[in-house]
Amino acid sequence: MKTVLVVDDEPLLTELLEFRLAARDYNPIVARDGREALARLEDSAPDAVVLDAMMPVHDGFEVLRRMRASEAHALTPVIMLTARRGEQDIVGALELGANDYLLKPFMPEELLARLERLLKDAP
């Protein structure tokens, strides 16, 4: 069973994703801010991360930056799931090492398909 870390400060979204991921036989773990996300990365070693950009403490870009600088998480697949739709945000996240970028509002089935593709291709 693959573990997916969902990082978002919006409770309804995290509940939805927890439900949808569990229904697909993933083990979802939730973090509600950037600090908690960094802690969950260390104690759960997820197979993939779904990461919001706008959060308290550390934003998603900072979490991604730290992940890519870490030997343990440099290759962990990351899907940015955010309402930030500016070209600078999208290109910036991809340049930092995000594997995919999905805009809110989103279709849960599309997110799950992208996640499955990333996990299939992961080392």
Short mmCIF file of N, CA, C and O in Angstrom, two decimals:
data_model
loop_
_atom_site.label_atom_id
_atom_site.label_comp_id
_atom_site.label_asym_id
_atom_site.label_seq_id
_atom_site.Cartn_x
_atom_site.Cartn_y
_atom_site.Cartn_z
N MET A 1 0.85 -1.19 0.00
CA MET A 1 0.00 0.00 0.00
C MET A 1 0.89 1.24 0.00
O MET A 1 1.76 1.39 0.84
N LYS A 2 0.66 2.11 -0.97
CA LYS A 2 1.44 3.34 -1.09
C LYS A 2 0.89 4.42 -0.16
O LYS A 2 -0.32 4.57 -0.02
N THR A 3 1.80 5.16 0.45
CA THR A 3 1.43 6.25 1.35
C THR A 3 1.51 7.57 0.60
O THR A 3 2.50 7.85 -0.09
N VAL A 4 0.45 8.37 0.73
CA VAL A 4 0.39 9.68 0.07
C VAL A 4 0.18 10.74 1.15
O VAL A 4 -0.78 10.68 1.91
N LEU A 5 1.09 11.69 1.20
CA LEU A 5 0.98 12.83 2.11
C LEU A 5 0.20 13.93 1.41
O LEU A 5 0.59 14.40 0.35
N VAL A 6 -0.92 14.33 2.02
CA VAL A 6 -1.75 15.42 1.51
C VAL A 6 -1.50 16.63 2.40
O VAL A 6 -1.74 16.57 3.61
N VAL A 7 -1.01 17.71 1.80
CA VAL A 7 -0.67 18.90 2.56
C VAL A 7 -1.55 20.06 2.11
O VAL A 7 -1.41 20.57 1.00
N ASP A 8 -2.50 20.43 2.98
CA ASP A 8 -3.42 21.51 2.67
C ASP A 8 -4.05 21.99 3.97
O ASP A 8 -4.30 21.18 4.86
N ASP A 9 -4.33 23.28 4.06
CA ASP A 9 -4.93 23.82 5.28
C ASP A 9 -6.45 23.90 5.21
O ASP A 9 -7.09 24.41 6.11
N GLU A 10 -7.04 23.35 4.16
CA GLU A 10 -8.49 23.37 3.99
C GLU A 10 -9.08 22.01 4.40
O GLU A 10 -8.94 21.02 3.69
N PRO A 11 -9.74 21.94 5.56
CA PRO A 11 -10.23 20.66 6.09
C PRO A 11 -11.15 19.87 5.15
O PRO A 11 -11.04 18.66 5.05
N LEU A 12 -12.06 20.55 4.45
CA LEU A 12 -12.96 19.82 3.55
C LEU A 12 -12.19 19.15 2.42
O LEU A 12 -12.51 18.02 2.03
N LEU A 13 -11.19 19.82 1.91
CA LEU A 13 -10.38 19.24 0.84
C LEU A 13 -9.58 18.04 1.34
O LEU A 13 -9.54 17.00 0.67
N THR A 14 -8.98 18.16 2.50
CA THR A 14 -8.19 17.03 3.01
C THR A 14 -9.09 15.84 3.32
O THR A 14 -8.70 14.69 3.07
N GLU A 15 -10.30 16.09 3.84
CA GLU A 15 -11.23 14.98 4.09
C GLU A 15 -11.63 14.29 2.79
O GLU A 15 -11.68 13.06 2.73
N LEU A 16 -11.92 15.08 1.77
CA LEU A 16 -12.27 14.51 0.46
C LEU A 16 -11.13 13.65 -0.07
O LEU A 16 -11.34 12.51 -0.51
N LEU A 17 -9.91 14.19 -0.03
CA LEU A 17 -8.77 13.44 -0.57
C LEU A 17 -8.46 12.21 0.27
O LEU A 17 -8.12 11.16 -0.29
N GLU A 18 -8.59 12.31 1.58
CA GLU A 18 -8.40 11.12 2.42
C GLU A 18 -9.37 10.02 2.01
O GLU A 18 -8.97 8.86 1.86
N PHE A 19 -10.62 10.37 1.84
CA PHE A 19 -11.65 9.40 1.46
C PHE A 19 -11.35 8.79 0.09
O PHE A 19 -11.38 7.56 -0.08
N ARG A 20 -11.06 9.64 -0.89
CA ARG A 20 -10.83 9.16 -2.26
C ARG A 20 -9.56 8.31 -2.35
O ARG A 20 -9.52 7.31 -3.06
N LEU A 21 -8.51 8.72 -1.64
CA LEU A 21 -7.26 7.95 -1.66
C LEU A 21 -7.44 6.59 -0.97
O LEU A 21 -6.99 5.57 -1.50
N ALA A 22 -8.09 6.58 0.16
CA ALA A 22 -8.32 5.32 0.87
C ALA A 22 -9.17 4.37 0.02
O ALA A 22 -8.93 3.15 0.02
N ALA A 23 -10.14 4.91 -0.71
CA ALA A 23 -10.99 4.08 -1.58
C ALA A 23 -10.18 3.43 -2.70
O ALA A 23 -10.58 2.41 -3.25
N ARG A 24 -9.03 4.01 -3.03
CA ARG A 24 -8.14 3.47 -4.07
C ARG A 24 -6.98 2.67 -3.47
O ARG A 24 -5.98 2.42 -4.11
N ASP A 25 -7.11 2.32 -2.20
CA ASP A 25 -6.10 1.51 -1.49
C ASP A 25 -4.77 2.23 -1.27
O ASP A 25 -3.72 1.60 -1.22
N TYR A 26 -4.82 3.55 -1.13
CA TYR A 26 -3.66 4.31 -0.70
C TYR A 26 -3.79 4.53 0.80
O TYR A 26 -4.88 4.49 1.36
N ASN A 27 -2.66 4.80 1.44
CA ASN A 27 -2.64 5.17 2.85
C ASN A 27 -2.45 6.69 2.92
O ASN A 27 -1.32 7.16 2.78
N PRO A 28 -3.52 7.47 3.10
CA PRO A 28 -3.38 8.92 3.14
C PRO A 28 -2.94 9.42 4.52
O PRO A 28 -3.41 8.93 5.54
N ILE A 29 -2.05 10.39 4.50
CA ILE A 29 -1.61 11.08 5.72
C ILE A 29 -1.81 12.56 5.44
O ILE A 29 -1.51 13.03 4.34
N VAL A 30 -2.27 13.31 6.44
CA VAL A 30 -2.58 14.72 6.23
C VAL A 30 -1.68 15.61 7.08
O VAL A 30 -1.39 15.30 8.23
N ALA A 31 -1.25 16.71 6.47
CA ALA A 31 -0.55 17.79 7.18
C ALA A 31 -1.28 19.07 6.83
O ALA A 31 -1.68 19.28 5.68
N ARG A 32 -1.46 19.95 7.82
CA ARG A 32 -2.27 21.16 7.61
C ARG A 32 -1.44 22.43 7.41
O ARG A 32 -1.99 23.49 7.15
N ASP A 33 -0.13 22.34 7.53
CA ASP A 33 0.73 23.49 7.25
C ASP A 33 2.11 22.98 6.86
O ASP A 33 2.40 21.79 6.94
N GLY A 34 2.97 23.90 6.46
CA GLY A 34 4.29 23.51 6.00
C GLY A 34 5.16 22.86 7.05
O GLY A 34 5.89 21.91 6.76
N ARG A 35 5.08 23.32 8.28
CA ARG A 35 5.89 22.73 9.36
C ARG A 35 5.47 21.29 9.60
O ARG A 35 6.30 20.40 9.71
N GLU A 36 4.16 21.07 9.67
CA GLU A 36 3.65 19.72 9.87
C GLU A 36 4.01 18.82 8.68
O GLU A 36 4.32 17.65 8.84
N ALA A 37 3.99 19.39 7.48
CA ALA A 37 4.36 18.61 6.29
C ALA A 37 5.79 18.11 6.39
O ALA A 37 6.07 16.94 6.10
N LEU A 38 6.70 18.97 6.81
CA LEU A 38 8.11 18.56 6.94
C LEU A 38 8.26 17.47 8.00
O LEU A 38 9.04 16.52 7.82
N ALA A 39 7.49 17.57 9.08
CA ALA A 39 7.54 16.53 10.12
C ALA A 39 6.98 15.21 9.59
O ALA A 39 7.55 14.14 9.84
N ARG A 40 5.86 15.25 8.85
CA ARG A 40 5.27 14.03 8.32
C ARG A 40 6.18 13.37 7.28
O ARG A 40 6.22 12.16 7.16
N LEU A 41 6.92 14.18 6.54
CA LEU A 41 7.88 13.63 5.58
C LEU A 41 8.90 12.75 6.29
O LEU A 41 9.26 11.68 5.81
N GLU A 42 9.35 13.22 7.45
CA GLU A 42 10.37 12.48 8.19
C GLU A 42 9.82 11.25 8.89
O GLU A 42 10.46 10.21 8.91
N ASP A 43 8.61 11.34 9.45
CA ASP A 43 8.12 10.20 10.23
C ASP A 43 7.30 9.20 9.42
O ASP A 43 7.03 8.10 9.90
N SER A 44 6.92 9.53 8.19
CA SER A 44 6.11 8.58 7.42
C SER A 44 6.72 8.19 6.08
O SER A 44 6.25 7.25 5.46
N ALA A 45 7.74 8.90 5.62
CA ALA A 45 8.40 8.61 4.34
C ALA A 45 7.39 8.27 3.25
O ALA A 45 7.36 7.16 2.73
N PRO A 46 6.54 9.24 2.86
CA PRO A 46 5.49 8.95 1.88
C PRO A 46 6.06 8.60 0.50
O PRO A 46 7.18 8.99 0.15
N ASP A 47 5.25 7.89 -0.26
CA ASP A 47 5.62 7.53 -1.63
C ASP A 47 5.35 8.68 -2.59
O ASP A 47 5.94 8.73 -3.68
N ALA A 48 4.45 9.59 -2.21
CA ALA A 48 4.12 10.76 -3.03
C ALA A 48 3.52 11.83 -2.13
O ALA A 48 3.05 11.54 -1.03
N VAL A 49 3.52 13.08 -2.64
CA VAL A 49 2.99 14.22 -1.89
C VAL A 49 2.06 15.02 -2.80
O VAL A 49 2.40 15.30 -3.94
N VAL A 50 0.88 15.37 -2.26
CA VAL A 50 -0.03 16.32 -2.91
C VAL A 50 0.08 17.58 -2.07
O VAL A 50 -0.25 17.58 -0.89
N LEU A 51 0.55 18.67 -2.68
CA LEU A 51 1.01 19.84 -1.93
C LEU A 51 0.34 21.13 -2.38
O LEU A 51 0.42 21.50 -3.55
N ASP A 52 -0.31 21.80 -1.44
CA ASP A 52 -0.90 23.12 -1.69
C ASP A 52 0.22 24.16 -1.66
O ASP A 52 1.24 23.97 -0.97
N ALA A 53 0.05 25.26 -2.37
CA ALA A 53 1.06 26.31 -2.37
C ALA A 53 0.86 27.29 -1.23
O ALA A 53 1.82 27.73 -0.61
N MET A 54 -0.39 27.65 -0.94
CA MET A 54 -0.67 28.69 0.05
C MET A 54 -1.10 28.07 1.37
O MET A 54 -2.23 27.58 1.49
N MET A 55 -0.16 28.08 2.33
CA MET A 55 -0.43 27.51 3.66
C MET A 55 0.29 28.32 4.72
O MET A 55 1.23 29.04 4.42
N PRO A 56 -0.14 28.13 5.97
CA PRO A 56 0.56 28.80 7.08
C PRO A 56 1.95 28.22 7.32
O PRO A 56 2.26 27.12 6.88
N VAL A 57 2.76 28.93 8.03
CA VAL A 57 4.11 28.60 8.48
C VAL A 57 5.09 28.56 7.31
O VAL A 57 5.84 29.49 7.12
N HIS A 58 5.11 27.47 6.54
CA HIS A 58 5.92 27.40 5.31
C HIS A 58 4.95 27.15 4.17
O HIS A 58 4.12 26.26 4.25
N ASP A 59 5.09 27.91 3.09
CA ASP A 59 4.20 27.65 1.95
C ASP A 59 4.69 26.41 1.19
O ASP A 59 5.75 25.85 1.48
N GLY A 60 3.89 25.98 0.23
CA GLY A 60 4.22 24.77 -0.52
C GLY A 60 5.52 24.87 -1.29
O GLY A 60 6.23 23.88 -1.45
N PHE A 61 5.85 26.06 -1.76
CA PHE A 61 7.11 26.24 -2.51
C PHE A 61 8.31 26.00 -1.59
O PHE A 61 9.30 25.39 -2.00
N GLU A 62 8.22 26.46 -0.35
CA GLU A 62 9.30 26.24 0.61
C GLU A 62 9.40 24.76 0.98
O GLU A 62 10.50 24.21 1.09
N VAL A 63 8.27 24.10 1.17
CA VAL A 63 8.28 22.66 1.46
C VAL A 63 8.93 21.92 0.30
O VAL A 63 9.79 21.06 0.50
N LEU A 64 8.54 22.25 -0.92
CA LEU A 64 9.11 21.61 -2.11
C LEU A 64 10.61 21.87 -2.20
O LEU A 64 11.40 20.96 -2.48
N ARG A 65 11.02 23.10 -1.95
CA ARG A 65 12.44 23.46 -1.98
C ARG A 65 13.23 22.59 -0.99
O ARG A 65 14.28 22.04 -1.32
N ARG A 66 12.70 22.45 0.22
CA ARG A 66 13.38 21.64 1.24
C ARG A 66 13.38 20.16 0.88
O ARG A 66 14.34 19.45 1.16
N MET A 67 12.29 19.69 0.28
CA MET A 67 12.25 18.29 -0.14
C MET A 67 13.33 18.01 -1.17
O MET A 67 14.05 17.01 -1.07
N ARG A 68 13.44 18.86 -2.16
CA ARG A 68 14.40 18.63 -3.24
C ARG A 68 15.85 18.78 -2.77
O ARG A 68 16.76 18.23 -3.37
N ALA A 69 16.06 19.51 -1.67
CA ALA A 69 17.40 19.66 -1.11
C ALA A 69 17.75 18.50 -0.18
O ALA A 69 18.91 18.34 0.21
N SER A 70 16.77 17.68 0.15
CA SER A 70 16.96 16.56 1.07
C SER A 70 17.26 15.28 0.30
O SER A 70 16.55 14.94 -0.63
N GLU A 71 18.27 14.59 0.73
CA GLU A 71 18.62 13.33 0.06
C GLU A 71 17.48 12.32 0.15
O GLU A 71 17.18 11.60 -0.79
N ALA A 72 16.78 12.30 1.29
CA ALA A 72 15.72 11.32 1.52
C ALA A 72 14.48 11.58 0.65
O ALA A 72 13.76 10.64 0.32
N HIS A 73 14.22 12.84 0.29
CA HIS A 73 12.97 13.17 -0.41
C HIS A 73 13.18 13.84 -1.77
O HIS A 73 12.23 14.31 -2.37
N ALA A 74 14.40 13.85 -2.24
CA ALA A 74 14.71 14.53 -3.50
C ALA A 74 13.94 13.94 -4.68
O ALA A 74 13.62 14.65 -5.63
N LEU A 75 13.63 12.66 -4.63
CA LEU A 75 12.96 12.00 -5.75
C LEU A 75 11.50 11.66 -5.49
O LEU A 75 10.83 11.07 -6.34
N THR A 76 10.99 12.03 -4.31
CA THR A 76 9.59 11.75 -4.00
C THR A 76 8.69 12.54 -4.95
O THR A 76 8.83 13.76 -5.05
N PRO A 77 7.78 11.87 -5.65
CA PRO A 77 6.88 12.59 -6.57
C PRO A 77 6.00 13.60 -5.84
O PRO A 77 5.46 13.30 -4.77
N VAL A 78 5.87 14.79 -6.43
CA VAL A 78 5.06 15.87 -5.84
C VAL A 78 4.11 16.42 -6.90
O VAL A 78 4.53 16.79 -7.99
N ILE A 79 2.83 16.46 -6.53
CA ILE A 79 1.83 17.15 -7.34
C ILE A 79 1.43 18.39 -6.58
O ILE A 79 0.94 18.31 -5.45
N MET A 80 1.66 19.55 -7.17
CA MET A 80 1.18 20.80 -6.58
C MET A 80 -0.30 20.89 -6.91
O MET A 80 -0.70 20.75 -8.07
N LEU A 81 -1.13 21.10 -5.89
CA LEU A 81 -2.57 21.25 -6.05
C LEU A 81 -2.94 22.58 -5.42
O LEU A 81 -2.99 22.70 -4.19
N THR A 82 -3.17 23.59 -6.25
CA THR A 82 -3.28 24.95 -5.73
C THR A 82 -4.17 25.83 -6.60
O THR A 82 -4.40 25.52 -7.77
N ALA A 83 -4.64 26.91 -6.01
CA ALA A 83 -5.43 27.90 -6.75
C ALA A 83 -4.52 28.92 -7.44
O ALA A 83 -5.00 29.73 -8.23
N ARG A 84 -3.23 28.87 -7.16
CA ARG A 84 -2.30 29.84 -7.77
C ARG A 84 -2.08 29.46 -9.22
O ARG A 84 -1.48 28.44 -9.52
N ARG A 85 -2.60 30.31 -10.11
CA ARG A 85 -2.60 29.97 -11.52
C ARG A 85 -1.71 30.86 -12.38
O ARG A 85 -1.74 30.79 -13.60
N GLY A 86 -0.91 31.68 -11.73
CA GLY A 86 -0.02 32.55 -12.49
C GLY A 86 1.12 31.76 -13.14
O GLY A 86 1.58 30.75 -12.60
N GLU A 87 1.55 32.24 -14.29
CA GLU A 87 2.64 31.57 -15.01
C GLU A 87 3.88 31.44 -14.13
O GLU A 87 4.53 30.39 -14.10
N GLN A 88 4.20 32.49 -13.38
CA GLN A 88 5.38 32.46 -12.51
C GLN A 88 5.25 31.36 -11.45
O GLN A 88 6.22 30.68 -11.13
N ASP A 89 4.04 31.17 -10.89
CA ASP A 89 3.81 30.13 -9.89
C ASP A 89 3.99 28.73 -10.50
O ASP A 89 4.66 27.88 -9.93
N ILE A 90 3.36 28.52 -11.65
CA ILE A 90 3.41 27.20 -12.29
C ILE A 90 4.83 26.86 -12.71
O ILE A 90 5.36 25.80 -12.36
N VAL A 91 5.46 27.76 -13.45
CA VAL A 91 6.83 27.52 -13.92
C VAL A 91 7.78 27.42 -12.73
O VAL A 91 8.66 26.55 -12.70
N GLY A 92 7.58 28.28 -11.73
CA GLY A 92 8.44 28.24 -10.54
C GLY A 92 8.38 26.91 -9.83
O GLY A 92 9.40 26.34 -9.43
N ALA A 93 7.17 26.36 -9.68
CA ALA A 93 7.01 25.06 -9.01
C ALA A 93 7.67 23.94 -9.82
O ALA A 93 8.35 23.07 -9.26
N LEU A 94 7.48 23.98 -11.12
CA LEU A 94 8.09 22.96 -11.97
C LEU A 94 9.61 23.07 -11.95
O LEU A 94 10.32 22.06 -11.92
N GLU A 95 10.12 24.29 -11.95
CA GLU A 95 11.58 24.49 -11.88
C GLU A 95 12.14 24.03 -10.53
O GLU A 95 13.28 23.58 -10.47
N LEU A 96 11.34 24.16 -9.46
CA LEU A 96 11.78 23.69 -8.14
C LEU A 96 11.77 22.17 -8.04
O LEU A 96 12.32 21.61 -7.11
N GLY A 97 11.09 21.52 -8.99
CA GLY A 97 11.09 20.06 -8.99
C GLY A 97 9.74 19.40 -8.82
O GLY A 97 9.67 18.18 -8.64
N ALA A 98 8.64 20.17 -8.87
CA ALA A 98 7.32 19.54 -8.83
C ALA A 98 7.17 18.65 -10.07
O ALA A 98 7.60 19.01 -11.16
N ASN A 99 6.58 17.48 -9.88
CA ASN A 99 6.38 16.57 -11.00
C ASN A 99 5.14 16.92 -11.81
O ASN A 99 5.04 16.56 -12.98
N ASP A 100 4.19 17.59 -11.17
CA ASP A 100 2.95 17.94 -11.84
C ASP A 100 2.35 19.15 -11.12
O ASP A 100 2.72 19.45 -9.98
N TYR A 101 1.41 19.82 -11.78
CA TYR A 101 0.79 21.02 -11.23
C TYR A 101 -0.67 20.99 -11.63
O TYR A 101 -0.98 20.93 -12.83
N LEU A 102 -1.56 20.99 -10.66
CA LEU A 102 -2.99 20.90 -10.92
C LEU A 102 -3.68 22.07 -10.24
O LEU A 102 -3.42 22.35 -9.07
N LEU A 103 -4.55 22.74 -10.98
CA LEU A 103 -5.24 23.93 -10.46
C LEU A 103 -6.54 23.58 -9.75
O LEU A 103 -7.27 22.69 -10.19
N LYS A 104 -6.80 24.30 -8.65
CA LYS A 104 -8.10 24.22 -7.98
C LYS A 104 -9.02 25.23 -8.65
O LYS A 104 -8.55 26.31 -9.01
N PRO A 105 -10.30 24.96 -8.79
CA PRO A 105 -10.94 23.70 -8.46
C PRO A 105 -10.47 22.60 -9.41
O PRO A 105 -10.12 22.86 -10.56
N PHE A 106 -10.51 21.37 -8.94
CA PHE A 106 -9.98 20.25 -9.70
C PHE A 106 -10.96 19.09 -9.70
O PHE A 106 -11.92 19.07 -8.92
N MET A 107 -10.71 18.14 -10.58
CA MET A 107 -11.51 16.92 -10.62
C MET A 107 -10.74 15.84 -9.86
O MET A 107 -9.60 15.52 -10.25
N PRO A 108 -11.30 15.31 -8.79
CA PRO A 108 -10.58 14.30 -8.01
C PRO A 108 -10.08 13.12 -8.84
O PRO A 108 -8.98 12.64 -8.62
N GLU A 109 -10.87 12.68 -9.81
CA GLU A 109 -10.43 11.55 -10.64
C GLU A 109 -9.20 11.90 -11.47
O GLU A 109 -8.35 11.05 -11.71
N GLU A 110 -9.10 13.15 -11.90
CA GLU A 110 -7.91 13.58 -12.64
C GLU A 110 -6.69 13.55 -11.73
O GLU A 110 -5.61 13.06 -12.12
N LEU A 111 -6.85 14.04 -10.51
CA LEU A 111 -5.74 14.00 -9.55
C LEU A 111 -5.29 12.56 -9.31
O LEU A 111 -4.10 12.26 -9.33
N LEU A 112 -6.25 11.67 -9.10
CA LEU A 112 -5.91 10.27 -8.84
C LEU A 112 -5.21 9.63 -10.04
O LEU A 112 -4.28 8.84 -9.87
N ALA A 113 -5.64 9.96 -11.25
CA ALA A 113 -4.99 9.43 -12.46
C ALA A 113 -3.56 9.94 -12.57
O ALA A 113 -2.63 9.17 -12.89
N ARG A 114 -3.35 11.21 -12.29
CA ARG A 114 -2.00 11.77 -12.35
C ARG A 114 -1.10 11.15 -11.27
O ARG A 114 0.07 10.85 -11.52
N LEU A 115 -1.68 10.96 -10.09
CA LEU A 115 -0.93 10.36 -8.98
C LEU A 115 -0.53 8.92 -9.32
O LEU A 115 0.61 8.52 -9.12
N GLU A 116 -1.48 8.17 -9.86
CA GLU A 116 -1.19 6.79 -10.23
C GLU A 116 -0.07 6.72 -11.27
O GLU A 116 0.82 5.89 -11.18
N ARG A 117 -0.11 7.61 -12.24
CA ARG A 117 0.94 7.66 -13.28
C ARG A 117 2.31 7.95 -12.66
O ARG A 117 3.30 7.31 -12.97
N LEU A 118 2.35 8.93 -11.75
CA LEU A 118 3.61 9.29 -11.11
C LEU A 118 4.16 8.14 -10.28
O LEU A 118 5.37 7.88 -10.29
N LEU A 119 3.29 7.47 -9.55
CA LEU A 119 3.76 6.37 -8.70
C LEU A 119 4.22 5.18 -9.53
O LEU A 119 5.14 4.47 -9.14
N LYS A 120 3.59 4.98 -10.67
CA LYS A 120 3.99 3.88 -11.55
C LYS A 120 5.39 4.15 -12.12
O LYS A 120 6.19 3.23 -12.29
N ASP A 121 5.68 5.42 -12.41
CA ASP A 121 6.97 5.80 -12.99
C ASP A 121 8.05 6.08 -11.96
O ASP A 121 9.21 6.30 -12.33
N ALA A 122 7.69 6.09 -10.68
CA ALA A 122 8.66 6.44 -9.61
C ALA A 122 9.70 5.33 -9.46
O ALA A 122 9.43 4.16 -9.68
N PRO A 123 10.92 5.75 -9.07
CA PRO A 123 11.99 4.76 -8.89
C PRO A 123 11.72 3.82 -7.73
O PRO A 123 11.03 4.08 -6.82
#
